[in-house]
Amino acid sequence: MNKSKSIIARLFSIRNHFGDQFPSEKLQLLDSVNIPEPKDKRTIRSFYSALLFMIAWPDNKTIYQTANRLIQQLQAYVPGNENVQYRLYNTGINGTYLCAAFSFEMVKWMRETRRGDTRLSSFEAGDAQVQSILSVVMTKTESEIMQDANAEWKGWLKHLKKPGEDLLDQFIAIFESSDLRPEVKEEYWNTLGVNVEIYFPDHCCLPASLTENYYHRSLIRSDVKKINPVVKPRPVNLTAKEAEQILDRCRMVLVRKLRELDPISFTSAKRVSYYQLPRGISVALMGMEPAQRHPVDSYMGYLVFKNGLPVAYAGSWILFDSARIGLNVFDDYRGGEAKYIFEQVLQLHSKVYGLNRFSVDPYQLGKENSDGIHSGAFWIYYHAGFRPLQKEQQELADAEAAKIKADKKYRSSFAHLKNLAESRMELVLKKTAVHFDATDLSRLYASILTKKYGGNRLPVTKDAPKKLAAILGIKNFPGENMNYILTNWAVLLLSNESELRSNAPLKKILKKLFLLKATGSEEEYIKVMQGAVEVRRFIEALLKKWR
């Protein structure tokens, strides 16, 4: 084992240790690393992760600056060493390449903002499937030449190519000009399997103007409510450039980790809000553009920064004053203050969106998600106050919590964590909070369709949007966004048509909500929905009748 390899192993092992003896040891180890010496992927990744962690959770300013300097040196070294760069392919480390398939909107954005660093690699679909999809996405007039072997798609697109344009540009232009609904367009793009190769020339960090660094003497591992009073989030008035910078970092850290989140992919800088919180934490919140929004609840995204580095992300699905929520801590930052961060996220969501209840889906806990099991995600939610909804998991959680309290070294088994992930969890801040969400309305939709209409879908749904628009007095029907919203609400609302027609306040507030959802602010939709007592009563009555 070479010297730097053992130094890096020790550095990684103490990256999240704090106390009088650790700052000097960390500095000594940092100063002892010879960057060109490590050659294997695992050691370099460990070094990179340790540096990121010590920037996010530094003991002092000197460690923070030293870790930043070494990140820059590593970034300069990797591109000049072809073998090392090759070994680090698809790691997302500075100075390396990554190849994967991303959504149409993300590829289009990367091509616009990083043209020289983003190129087409391959299609997962075969030529016949590519030609078939192009025939649907293109206008009929343009695609007719590709029918009956008159021309194959590669040759035809080459014939149409403009100067300076490549195949990726052509596909982006074809999809951008299509009049298909965004979600349909994305499905066709995903079916193509457009693999793009991306180069990461620099560090994924917020500018100093948006960062308030914090230096640590220790980590908070207990419940924050027992240590610090609730601190009000401080909103930051962003310039257009700052909002673009935040959105850029949110998107690119997910790309580096081979991930996407709809509210981050399908948004714009004007929909980004940003809040400063204690201990170097800041959070960006954002909602989707109207064409991509969910028709009933509000799918919002967030990304957590620590000393300017993106450390965690997830989404929330808000309906009335209740939200399904999650937390995903990037692997480089595990072993930090996940519990504290999540409590700050919950407090921020409660304050900004007026929420009184949170719930967590089984996937977030580890159901069909091995990362959730291995990271012990269940206990993050449990220590934040969430409890399983099912009795079996309630009893198991209480028993496991008692064992952990009695023996600090005890860890729940894989089998127990897998069992605990079978139940949803909830955290109730006020008993008056709504106790249903969009998943319950999906079950309600199916129940009405089968029990009221015998599963005969077409007669129920065919003219329902038009009828609902007429009842609510919506004039701009059939606008594309509005038609989508009306289609998704129609079966629910028309299942009690007599009540809907006779209830003027209900019709008035529904019309306002639908207009906000179709063209307005998602945050305003959330606020108005929380005051829509008539809508809540109507839905609760349907749930009681058809469940």
Coordinates of C-alpha atoms in Angstrom, one line a residue:
M1 CA 0.0 0.0 0.0
N2 CA 1.5 3.4 -1.0
K3 CA 1.7 6.2 1.6
S4 CA -1.0 8.4 0.2
K5 CA -3.5 5.5 0.1
S6 CA -3.1 4.9 3.8
I7 CA -3.3 8.6 4.5
I8 CA -6.5 9.0 2.5
A9 CA -8.0 5.9 4.3
R10 CA -7.3 7.6 7.7
L11 CA -8.6 11.0 6.4
F12 CA -11.8 9.4 5.2
S13 CA -12.3 7.6 8.5
I14 CA -12.0 10.8 10.6
R15 CA -13.7 13.2 8.2
N16 CA -16.8 13.4 10.5
H17 CA -15.0 13.3 13.8
F18 CA -14.7 16.5 15.8
G19 CA -13.0 17.4 19.0
D20 CA -9.7 19.0 20.2
Q21 CA -7.4 16.4 18.7
F22 CA -8.9 16.1 15.2
P23 CA -8.4 19.5 13.5
S24 CA -4.6 19.2 13.6
E25 CA -4.6 15.6 12.5
K26 CA -6.9 16.4 9.5
L27 CA -4.6 19.3 8.5
Q28 CA -1.5 17.1 8.8
L29 CA -3.1 14.4 6.7
L30 CA -4.3 16.9 4.1
D31 CA -0.9 18.4 3.7
S32 CA 0.6 14.9 3.4
V33 CA -1.4 13.7 0.4
N34 CA 0.6 13.6 -2.9
I35 CA -2.2 13.9 -5.4
P36 CA -0.5 12.1 -8.4
E37 CA 0.3 9.1 -6.2
P38 CA -3.2 7.4 -5.8
K39 CA -4.2 5.7 -9.1
D40 CA -7.1 3.4 -8.2
K41 CA -10.7 4.5 -8.4
R42 CA -11.6 3.6 -4.8
T43 CA -8.9 5.6 -3.2
I44 CA -9.4 8.7 -5.4
R45 CA -13.2 8.6 -4.7
S46 CA -12.6 8.3 -1.0
F47 CA -10.2 11.3 -1.2
Y48 CA -12.8 13.3 -3.2
S49 CA -15.6 12.4 -0.8
A50 CA -13.5 13.3 2.3
L51 CA -12.6 16.7 0.8
L52 CA -16.3 17.5 0.0
F53 CA -17.3 16.5 3.5
M54 CA -14.6 18.7 5.1
I55 CA -15.8 21.7 3.0
A56 CA -19.4 21.1 4.0
W57 CA -18.5 20.3 7.7
P58 CA -15.1 21.9 8.3
D59 CA -13.6 22.2 11.8
N60 CA -12.2 25.6 11.0
K61 CA -11.4 28.1 8.2
T62 CA -8.0 26.6 7.5
I63 CA -9.4 23.1 6.9
Y64 CA -12.1 24.6 4.7
Q65 CA -9.6 26.4 2.6
T66 CA -7.1 23.5 2.4
A67 CA -9.9 21.1 1.3
N68 CA -11.0 23.6 -1.4
R69 CA -7.4 24.0 -2.6
L70 CA -6.9 20.2 -2.9
I71 CA -10.2 19.8 -4.8
Q72 CA -8.9 22.3 -7.3
Q73 CA -5.6 20.5 -7.6
L74 CA -7.4 17.2 -8.1
Q75 CA -9.6 18.8 -10.7
A76 CA -6.5 20.0 -12.6
Y77 CA -4.7 16.6 -12.2
V78 CA -7.4 14.2 -13.5
P79 CA -7.8 15.5 -17.1
G80 CA -4.1 15.3 -17.6
N81 CA -3.9 11.6 -16.7
E82 CA -5.8 9.6 -19.2
N83 CA -5.7 6.3 -17.3
V84 CA -7.0 7.9 -14.1
Q85 CA -9.7 9.8 -16.0
Y86 CA -10.8 6.6 -17.7
R87 CA -11.0 4.7 -14.3
L88 CA -13.2 7.6 -12.9
Y89 CA -15.6 7.4 -15.8
N90 CA -19.2 7.9 -14.6
T91 CA -18.2 8.9 -11.1
G92 CA -19.2 12.6 -11.5
I93 CA -15.8 13.7 -10.1
N94 CA -14.4 17.0 -11.4
G95 CA -12.4 16.6 -14.6
T96 CA -14.2 13.4 -15.7
Y97 CA -16.8 12.3 -18.2
L98 CA -20.2 10.6 -17.6
C99 CA -22.5 8.9 -20.0
A100 CA -26.2 8.3 -19.4
A101 CA -29.8 9.0 -20.6
F102 CA -31.6 12.0 -19.2
S103 CA -35.0 13.7 -19.9
F104 CA -35.5 15.7 -23.0
E105 CA -35.7 19.0 -21.1
M106 CA -32.5 18.3 -19.2
V107 CA -30.6 17.4 -22.4
K108 CA -31.9 20.5 -24.1
W109 CA -30.8 22.6 -21.2
M110 CA -27.4 21.1 -21.0
R111 CA -26.9 21.5 -24.7
E112 CA -27.9 25.2 -24.3
T113 CA -25.7 25.9 -21.3
R114 CA -22.8 23.4 -21.8
R115 CA -22.7 22.9 -25.6
G116 CA -19.0 22.0 -25.7
D117 CA -19.3 19.6 -22.7
T118 CA -22.4 17.7 -23.9
R119 CA -22.5 15.4 -26.9
L120 CA -24.5 12.5 -28.3
S121 CA -23.1 9.1 -27.5
S122 CA -25.7 6.6 -28.7
F123 CA -29.3 5.5 -28.9
E124 CA -30.6 2.5 -26.9
A125 CA -33.4 2.1 -29.4
G126 CA -32.8 0.3 -32.7
D127 CA -33.1 2.0 -36.1
A128 CA -36.6 0.7 -36.8
Q129 CA -37.8 2.0 -33.4
V130 CA -36.1 5.4 -33.9
Q131 CA -37.7 5.8 -37.3
S132 CA -41.1 4.9 -35.8
I133 CA -40.8 7.4 -33.0
L134 CA -39.7 10.2 -35.4
S135 CA -42.7 9.4 -37.6
V136 CA -44.9 10.2 -34.6
V137 CA -43.0 13.2 -33.3
M138 CA -42.5 14.9 -36.6
T139 CA -45.4 16.4 -38.6
K140 CA -47.0 13.9 -41.0
T141 CA -45.9 15.9 -44.0
E142 CA -42.2 15.9 -43.0
S143 CA -42.1 12.2 -41.9
E144 CA -43.9 10.8 -44.9
I145 CA -40.6 10.4 -46.8
M146 CA -39.5 7.7 -44.2
Q147 CA -42.5 5.5 -45.0
D148 CA -42.3 2.4 -47.2
A149 CA -38.5 2.5 -47.5
N150 CA -38.4 5.8 -49.4
A151 CA -35.6 7.0 -47.0
E152 CA -34.0 5.9 -43.8
W153 CA -34.0 8.3 -40.9
K154 CA -30.2 8.8 -40.6
G155 CA -29.8 9.7 -44.3
W156 CA -32.8 11.9 -44.3
L157 CA -31.7 13.9 -41.2
K158 CA -28.2 14.2 -42.7
H159 CA -29.8 15.7 -45.8
L160 CA -31.7 18.2 -43.7
K161 CA -28.7 19.2 -41.4
K162 CA -27.8 22.9 -41.2
P163 CA -24.2 24.2 -41.0
G164 CA -22.9 23.7 -37.5
E165 CA -25.7 21.4 -36.5
D166 CA -25.1 17.8 -35.4
L167 CA -27.5 14.9 -34.8
L168 CA -28.2 15.8 -31.2
D169 CA -29.2 19.3 -32.3
Q170 CA -31.6 17.9 -34.8
F171 CA -33.3 15.6 -32.4
I172 CA -33.7 18.4 -29.9
A173 CA -35.2 20.7 -32.6
I174 CA -37.6 18.0 -33.7
F175 CA -38.9 17.3 -30.2
E176 CA -39.0 21.0 -29.3
S177 CA -41.2 21.8 -32.3
S178 CA -43.6 18.9 -31.7
D179 CA -47.1 19.8 -30.4
L180 CA -47.3 16.6 -28.2
R181 CA -48.0 17.1 -24.5
P182 CA -44.8 17.4 -22.5
E183 CA -45.3 14.1 -20.7
V184 CA -45.9 12.3 -24.0
K185 CA -42.9 13.9 -25.5
E186 CA -40.8 12.8 -22.6
E187 CA -42.0 9.2 -22.9
Y188 CA -41.0 9.1 -26.6
W189 CA -37.6 10.6 -25.7
N190 CA -37.1 8.1 -23.0
T191 CA -38.0 5.2 -25.3
L192 CA -35.3 6.5 -27.7
G193 CA -32.7 6.1 -24.9
V194 CA -30.7 9.1 -25.9
N195 CA -27.3 8.6 -24.2
V196 CA -25.3 11.8 -23.9
E197 CA -21.7 12.1 -22.7
I198 CA -21.0 15.1 -20.3
Y199 CA -17.7 16.5 -19.1
F200 CA -17.5 18.2 -15.7
P201 CA -14.8 20.8 -15.9
D202 CA -15.4 22.5 -12.6
H203 CA -16.7 22.3 -9.0
C204 CA -20.5 22.1 -8.2
C205 CA -20.7 24.9 -5.6
L206 CA -22.7 28.0 -5.0
P207 CA -20.9 31.4 -5.4
A208 CA -19.7 33.1 -2.1
S209 CA -22.5 35.7 -2.4
L210 CA -25.1 32.9 -1.7
T211 CA -23.1 31.1 1.0
E212 CA -22.8 31.6 4.8
N213 CA -20.0 29.3 5.9
Y214 CA -20.2 27.6 9.3
Y215 CA -17.3 25.9 11.1
H216 CA -18.0 23.0 13.5
R217 CA -16.9 21.9 16.9
S218 CA -19.3 19.0 16.8
L219 CA -22.1 17.5 14.8
I220 CA -25.8 17.5 15.9
R221 CA -26.9 13.9 16.1
S222 CA -29.8 14.3 18.5
D223 CA -33.2 15.8 17.9
V224 CA -32.8 19.5 17.2
K225 CA -35.8 20.4 19.3
K226 CA -33.9 19.3 22.4
I227 CA -30.9 21.5 21.5
N228 CA -31.9 24.7 19.7
P229 CA -35.1 26.7 19.4
V230 CA -36.8 26.8 16.1
V231 CA -35.1 29.4 13.9
K232 CA -37.2 31.2 11.3
P233 CA -35.9 30.7 7.7
R234 CA -34.5 33.8 6.1
P235 CA -35.7 34.3 2.5
V236 CA -33.1 35.7 0.1
N237 CA -34.0 38.2 -2.6
L238 CA -32.4 36.7 -5.6
T239 CA -31.3 38.4 -8.8
A240 CA -32.1 36.7 -12.0
K241 CA -28.4 35.6 -12.3
E242 CA -28.4 34.2 -8.8
A243 CA -31.6 32.2 -9.4
E244 CA -30.0 30.8 -12.6
Q245 CA -26.8 29.8 -10.6
I246 CA -28.8 28.0 -8.0
L247 CA -30.9 26.1 -10.6
D248 CA -27.7 25.2 -12.4
R249 CA -26.1 23.7 -9.3
C250 CA -29.3 21.8 -8.5
R251 CA -29.5 20.3 -11.9
M252 CA -25.9 19.5 -12.3
V253 CA -25.4 17.7 -9.0
L254 CA -28.2 15.4 -9.9
V255 CA -26.7 14.8 -13.3
R256 CA -23.4 13.9 -11.6
K257 CA -25.2 11.4 -9.5
L258 CA -27.1 10.0 -12.5
R259 CA -30.4 11.2 -11.1
E260 CA -33.3 13.6 -11.9
L261 CA -36.2 15.1 -10.1
D262 CA -39.2 16.5 -12.1
P263 CA -39.5 19.8 -10.2
I264 CA -35.8 20.5 -10.8
S265 CA -35.8 19.3 -14.4
F266 CA -39.1 20.9 -15.4
T267 CA -38.8 24.3 -13.9
S268 CA -37.2 27.7 -14.6
A269 CA -35.1 30.2 -12.6
K270 CA -38.1 32.5 -11.9
R271 CA -39.7 29.7 -9.9
V272 CA -36.7 29.3 -7.6
S273 CA -36.9 30.6 -4.0
Y274 CA -33.9 30.4 -1.6
Y275 CA -33.7 30.4 2.2
Q276 CA -30.8 30.7 4.6
L277 CA -30.9 28.5 7.7
P278 CA -28.6 27.9 10.7
R279 CA -25.2 26.2 10.7
G280 CA -24.3 27.0 7.0
I281 CA -27.5 25.3 5.6
S282 CA -29.5 26.9 2.8
V283 CA -32.4 25.4 0.9
A284 CA -33.7 26.1 -2.6
L285 CA -37.4 25.4 -3.3
M286 CA -39.0 25.3 -6.7
G287 CA -42.2 24.2 -8.5
M288 CA -42.8 23.1 -12.1
E289 CA -43.8 25.0 -15.2
P290 CA -47.6 24.9 -15.8
A291 CA -47.4 22.4 -18.6
Q292 CA -45.7 19.8 -16.5
R293 CA -47.5 20.3 -13.2
H294 CA -49.5 17.6 -11.5
P295 CA -53.2 18.3 -12.0
V296 CA -54.4 17.8 -8.3
D297 CA -51.5 18.1 -5.8
S298 CA -48.4 20.3 -6.1
Y299 CA -45.1 18.5 -6.7
M300 CA -42.4 20.8 -5.4
G301 CA -38.7 20.1 -5.3
Y302 CA -36.0 21.2 -2.9
L303 CA -32.2 21.0 -2.7
V304 CA -30.2 21.5 0.5
F305 CA -26.8 23.2 0.4
K306 CA -24.2 23.1 3.2
N307 CA -21.5 25.8 3.0
G308 CA -22.5 26.2 -0.6
L309 CA -22.2 22.5 -1.5
P310 CA -25.3 20.5 -2.6
V311 CA -25.7 17.8 0.0
A312 CA -29.3 16.5 -0.1
Y313 CA -32.5 16.7 -2.2
A314 CA -36.0 15.4 -2.6
G315 CA -39.6 16.4 -3.5
S316 CA -42.8 17.1 -1.7
W317 CA -46.3 16.4 -3.0
I318 CA -48.6 19.0 -1.3
L319 CA -52.4 18.8 -1.1
F320 CA -54.2 21.2 1.3
D321 CA -52.1 21.3 4.4
S322 CA -50.6 17.9 4.1
A323 CA -47.5 16.7 2.1
R324 CA -45.8 13.5 1.2
I325 CA -42.1 14.2 1.5
G326 CA -38.7 12.5 1.3
L327 CA -35.0 13.1 2.0
N328 CA -32.1 11.8 -0.1
V329 CA -28.6 12.6 1.2
F330 CA -25.9 12.3 -1.4
D331 CA -23.4 9.6 -0.5
D332 CA -20.4 11.9 -0.1
Y333 CA -22.2 13.6 2.8
R334 CA -23.5 10.6 4.8
G335 CA -22.3 10.6 8.3
G336 CA -23.1 14.3 8.7
E337 CA -26.2 15.9 10.2
A338 CA -28.9 14.1 8.2
K339 CA -31.4 14.2 11.1
Y340 CA -30.8 17.9 11.8
I341 CA -31.0 18.8 8.0
F342 CA -34.3 16.9 7.7
E343 CA -35.8 18.7 10.7
Q344 CA -34.8 22.0 9.1
V345 CA -36.4 20.9 5.8
L346 CA -39.6 20.0 7.6
Q347 CA -39.7 23.3 9.5
L348 CA -39.0 25.2 6.3
H349 CA -41.8 23.4 4.4
S350 CA -44.2 23.9 7.3
K351 CA -43.5 27.6 7.4
V352 CA -43.3 28.4 3.7
Y353 CA -46.2 26.2 2.6
G354 CA -48.4 26.2 5.7
L355 CA -48.2 22.4 6.3
N356 CA -49.6 20.6 9.3
R357 CA -49.0 17.0 8.4
F358 CA -46.2 15.1 6.6
S359 CA -46.2 11.5 5.3
V360 CA -43.5 9.3 3.8
D361 CA -44.1 6.6 1.1
P362 CA -42.6 3.1 1.5
Y363 CA -40.1 3.7 -1.3
Q364 CA -38.4 6.4 0.6
L365 CA -37.9 3.9 3.5
G366 CA -36.5 1.2 1.3
K367 CA -39.3 -0.7 -0.3
E368 CA -38.0 -1.7 -3.8
N369 CA -35.1 0.7 -2.9
S370 CA -32.0 -1.0 -1.6
D371 CA -30.3 2.4 -1.0
G372 CA -33.0 3.3 1.5
I373 CA -32.4 0.1 3.4
H374 CA -28.6 0.4 3.4
S375 CA -28.7 4.0 4.5
G376 CA -31.1 3.2 7.4
A377 CA -33.5 5.8 6.0
F378 CA -36.3 4.6 8.3
W379 CA -34.5 5.9 11.4
I380 CA -34.0 9.4 9.9
Y381 CA -37.8 9.7 9.6
Y382 CA -38.5 8.0 13.0
H383 CA -36.2 10.4 14.9
A384 CA -37.8 13.3 13.1
G385 CA -41.1 12.2 14.7
F386 CA -42.6 10.1 11.9
R387 CA -44.4 6.9 13.0
P388 CA -45.6 3.9 10.9
L389 CA -49.3 3.8 10.0
Q390 CA -49.6 0.0 10.2
K391 CA -49.8 -1.7 13.6
E392 CA -47.2 -4.4 12.8
Q393 CA -44.6 -1.9 11.8
Q394 CA -45.5 0.4 14.8
E395 CA -44.8 -2.4 17.2
L396 CA -41.5 -3.5 15.5
A397 CA -40.3 0.1 15.4
D398 CA -41.0 0.6 19.1
A399 CA -39.2 -2.6 19.9
E400 CA -36.2 -1.7 17.8
A401 CA -36.0 1.8 19.2
A402 CA -35.9 0.3 22.7
K403 CA -33.0 -1.9 21.8
I404 CA -31.1 1.0 20.3
K405 CA -31.7 3.1 23.4
A406 CA -30.4 0.2 25.6
D407 CA -27.4 -0.6 23.4
K408 CA -25.8 2.2 21.4
K409 CA -24.0 -0.3 19.2
Y410 CA -27.2 -2.1 18.2
R411 CA -28.2 -1.9 14.6
S412 CA -31.5 -3.1 13.1
S413 CA -31.1 -6.1 10.8
F414 CA -31.7 -5.9 7.0
A415 CA -34.8 -8.1 7.5
H416 CA -36.2 -5.7 10.1
L417 CA -35.5 -2.6 8.0
K418 CA -37.1 -4.3 5.0
N419 CA -40.2 -5.0 7.2
L420 CA -40.3 -1.5 8.5
A421 CA -40.3 -0.2 4.9
E422 CA -43.7 -1.9 4.2
S423 CA -45.7 0.8 6.0
R424 CA -46.1 4.5 5.2
M425 CA -45.2 6.9 8.0
E426 CA -46.7 10.1 9.1
L427 CA -45.9 13.2 11.3
V428 CA -48.9 15.1 12.5
L429 CA -48.3 18.7 13.7
K430 CA -52.0 19.5 14.0
K431 CA -54.9 17.1 14.4
T432 CA -57.0 19.2 12.1
A433 CA -54.7 18.5 9.2
V434 CA -55.9 16.7 6.0
H435 CA -55.3 13.0 6.3
F436 CA -55.5 12.1 2.6
D437 CA -53.3 12.8 -0.4
A438 CA -53.2 12.2 -4.2
T439 CA -52.6 8.5 -3.8
D440 CA -55.9 8.2 -1.9
L441 CA -57.6 10.2 -4.6
S442 CA -56.2 7.8 -7.2
R443 CA -57.9 4.9 -5.2
L444 CA -61.1 7.0 -5.0
Y445 CA -61.0 7.6 -8.8
A446 CA -60.8 3.8 -9.4
S447 CA -63.5 3.1 -6.8
I448 CA -65.9 5.6 -8.5
L449 CA -65.2 4.2 -11.9
T450 CA -65.8 0.6 -10.9
K451 CA -68.6 1.0 -8.4
K452 CA -70.6 3.8 -9.9
Y453 CA -70.0 3.2 -13.6
G454 CA -69.2 -0.5 -13.7
G455 CA -65.7 0.1 -15.0
N456 CA -67.1 1.5 -18.2
R457 CA -64.5 4.2 -18.7
L458 CA -65.2 5.8 -22.1
P459 CA -68.8 7.1 -21.6
V460 CA -67.8 8.6 -18.3
T461 CA -64.6 10.4 -19.5
K462 CA -65.4 11.2 -23.1
D463 CA -67.3 14.5 -22.6
A464 CA -66.6 15.0 -18.9
P465 CA -64.0 17.9 -19.3
K466 CA -66.3 19.9 -21.5
K467 CA -69.2 19.4 -19.1
L468 CA -67.1 20.3 -16.1
A469 CA -65.8 23.5 -17.8
A470 CA -69.4 24.5 -18.5
I471 CA -70.5 24.0 -14.9
L472 CA -67.6 26.0 -13.6
G473 CA -67.9 28.7 -16.2
I474 CA -64.4 28.3 -17.5
K475 CA -64.2 30.3 -20.8
N476 CA -60.7 29.3 -22.1
F477 CA -61.5 25.7 -22.5
P478 CA -60.1 23.7 -24.3
G479 CA -56.7 25.2 -23.6
E480 CA -54.1 22.5 -23.4
N481 CA -53.2 22.9 -19.7
M482 CA -56.8 23.5 -18.7
N483 CA -58.0 20.5 -20.6
Y484 CA -55.5 18.3 -18.8
I485 CA -56.6 19.6 -15.4
L486 CA -60.3 19.2 -16.2
T487 CA -59.8 15.7 -17.5
N488 CA -58.1 14.6 -14.3
W489 CA -60.7 16.2 -11.9
A490 CA -63.8 15.4 -13.9
V491 CA -64.6 11.9 -12.7
L492 CA -64.2 12.9 -9.1
L493 CA -66.2 16.1 -9.2
L494 CA -69.0 14.8 -11.5
S495 CA -69.6 11.8 -9.4
N496 CA -71.7 14.2 -7.2
E497 CA -72.9 16.4 -10.0
S498 CA -76.0 17.7 -8.2
E499 CA -74.0 19.0 -5.3
L500 CA -71.4 20.5 -7.6
R501 CA -74.0 22.4 -9.6
S502 CA -75.9 23.7 -6.6
N503 CA -72.9 24.8 -4.6
A504 CA -71.9 28.3 -5.8
P505 CA -68.9 28.8 -3.4
L506 CA -67.5 25.4 -4.4
K507 CA -67.7 26.2 -8.1
K508 CA -66.1 29.6 -7.6
I509 CA -63.1 28.3 -5.7
L510 CA -62.6 25.4 -8.1
K511 CA -62.5 27.7 -11.0
K512 CA -59.9 29.9 -9.3
L513 CA -57.8 26.8 -8.4
F514 CA -57.9 25.5 -11.9
L515 CA -56.8 28.8 -13.4
L516 CA -53.9 29.0 -11.0
K517 CA -52.9 25.5 -11.8
A518 CA -53.1 26.1 -15.5
T519 CA -51.3 29.4 -15.8
G520 CA -50.6 30.9 -12.4
S521 CA -48.4 30.4 -9.4
E522 CA -48.1 26.9 -7.8
E523 CA -47.4 28.5 -4.5
E524 CA -50.6 30.5 -4.7
Y525 CA -52.5 27.4 -5.7
I526 CA -51.3 25.7 -2.5
K527 CA -52.3 28.7 -0.4
V528 CA -55.8 29.0 -2.0
M529 CA -56.3 25.2 -1.7
Q530 CA -55.6 25.4 2.0
G531 CA -58.4 27.9 2.4
A532 CA -60.8 26.0 0.1
V533 CA -63.1 24.6 2.8
E534 CA -65.8 23.6 0.4
V535 CA -63.4 21.6 -1.8
R536 CA -62.1 19.7 1.3
R537 CA -65.6 18.9 2.4
F538 CA -66.6 17.7 -1.0
I539 CA -63.6 15.4 -1.3
E540 CA -63.9 14.1 2.2
A541 CA -67.6 13.2 1.5
L542 CA -66.6 11.3 -1.6
L543 CA -63.9 9.4 0.3
K544 CA -66.4 8.5 3.0
K545 CA -69.0 7.3 0.4
W546 CA -66.8 5.4 -2.1
R547 CA -63.8 4.1 -0.1

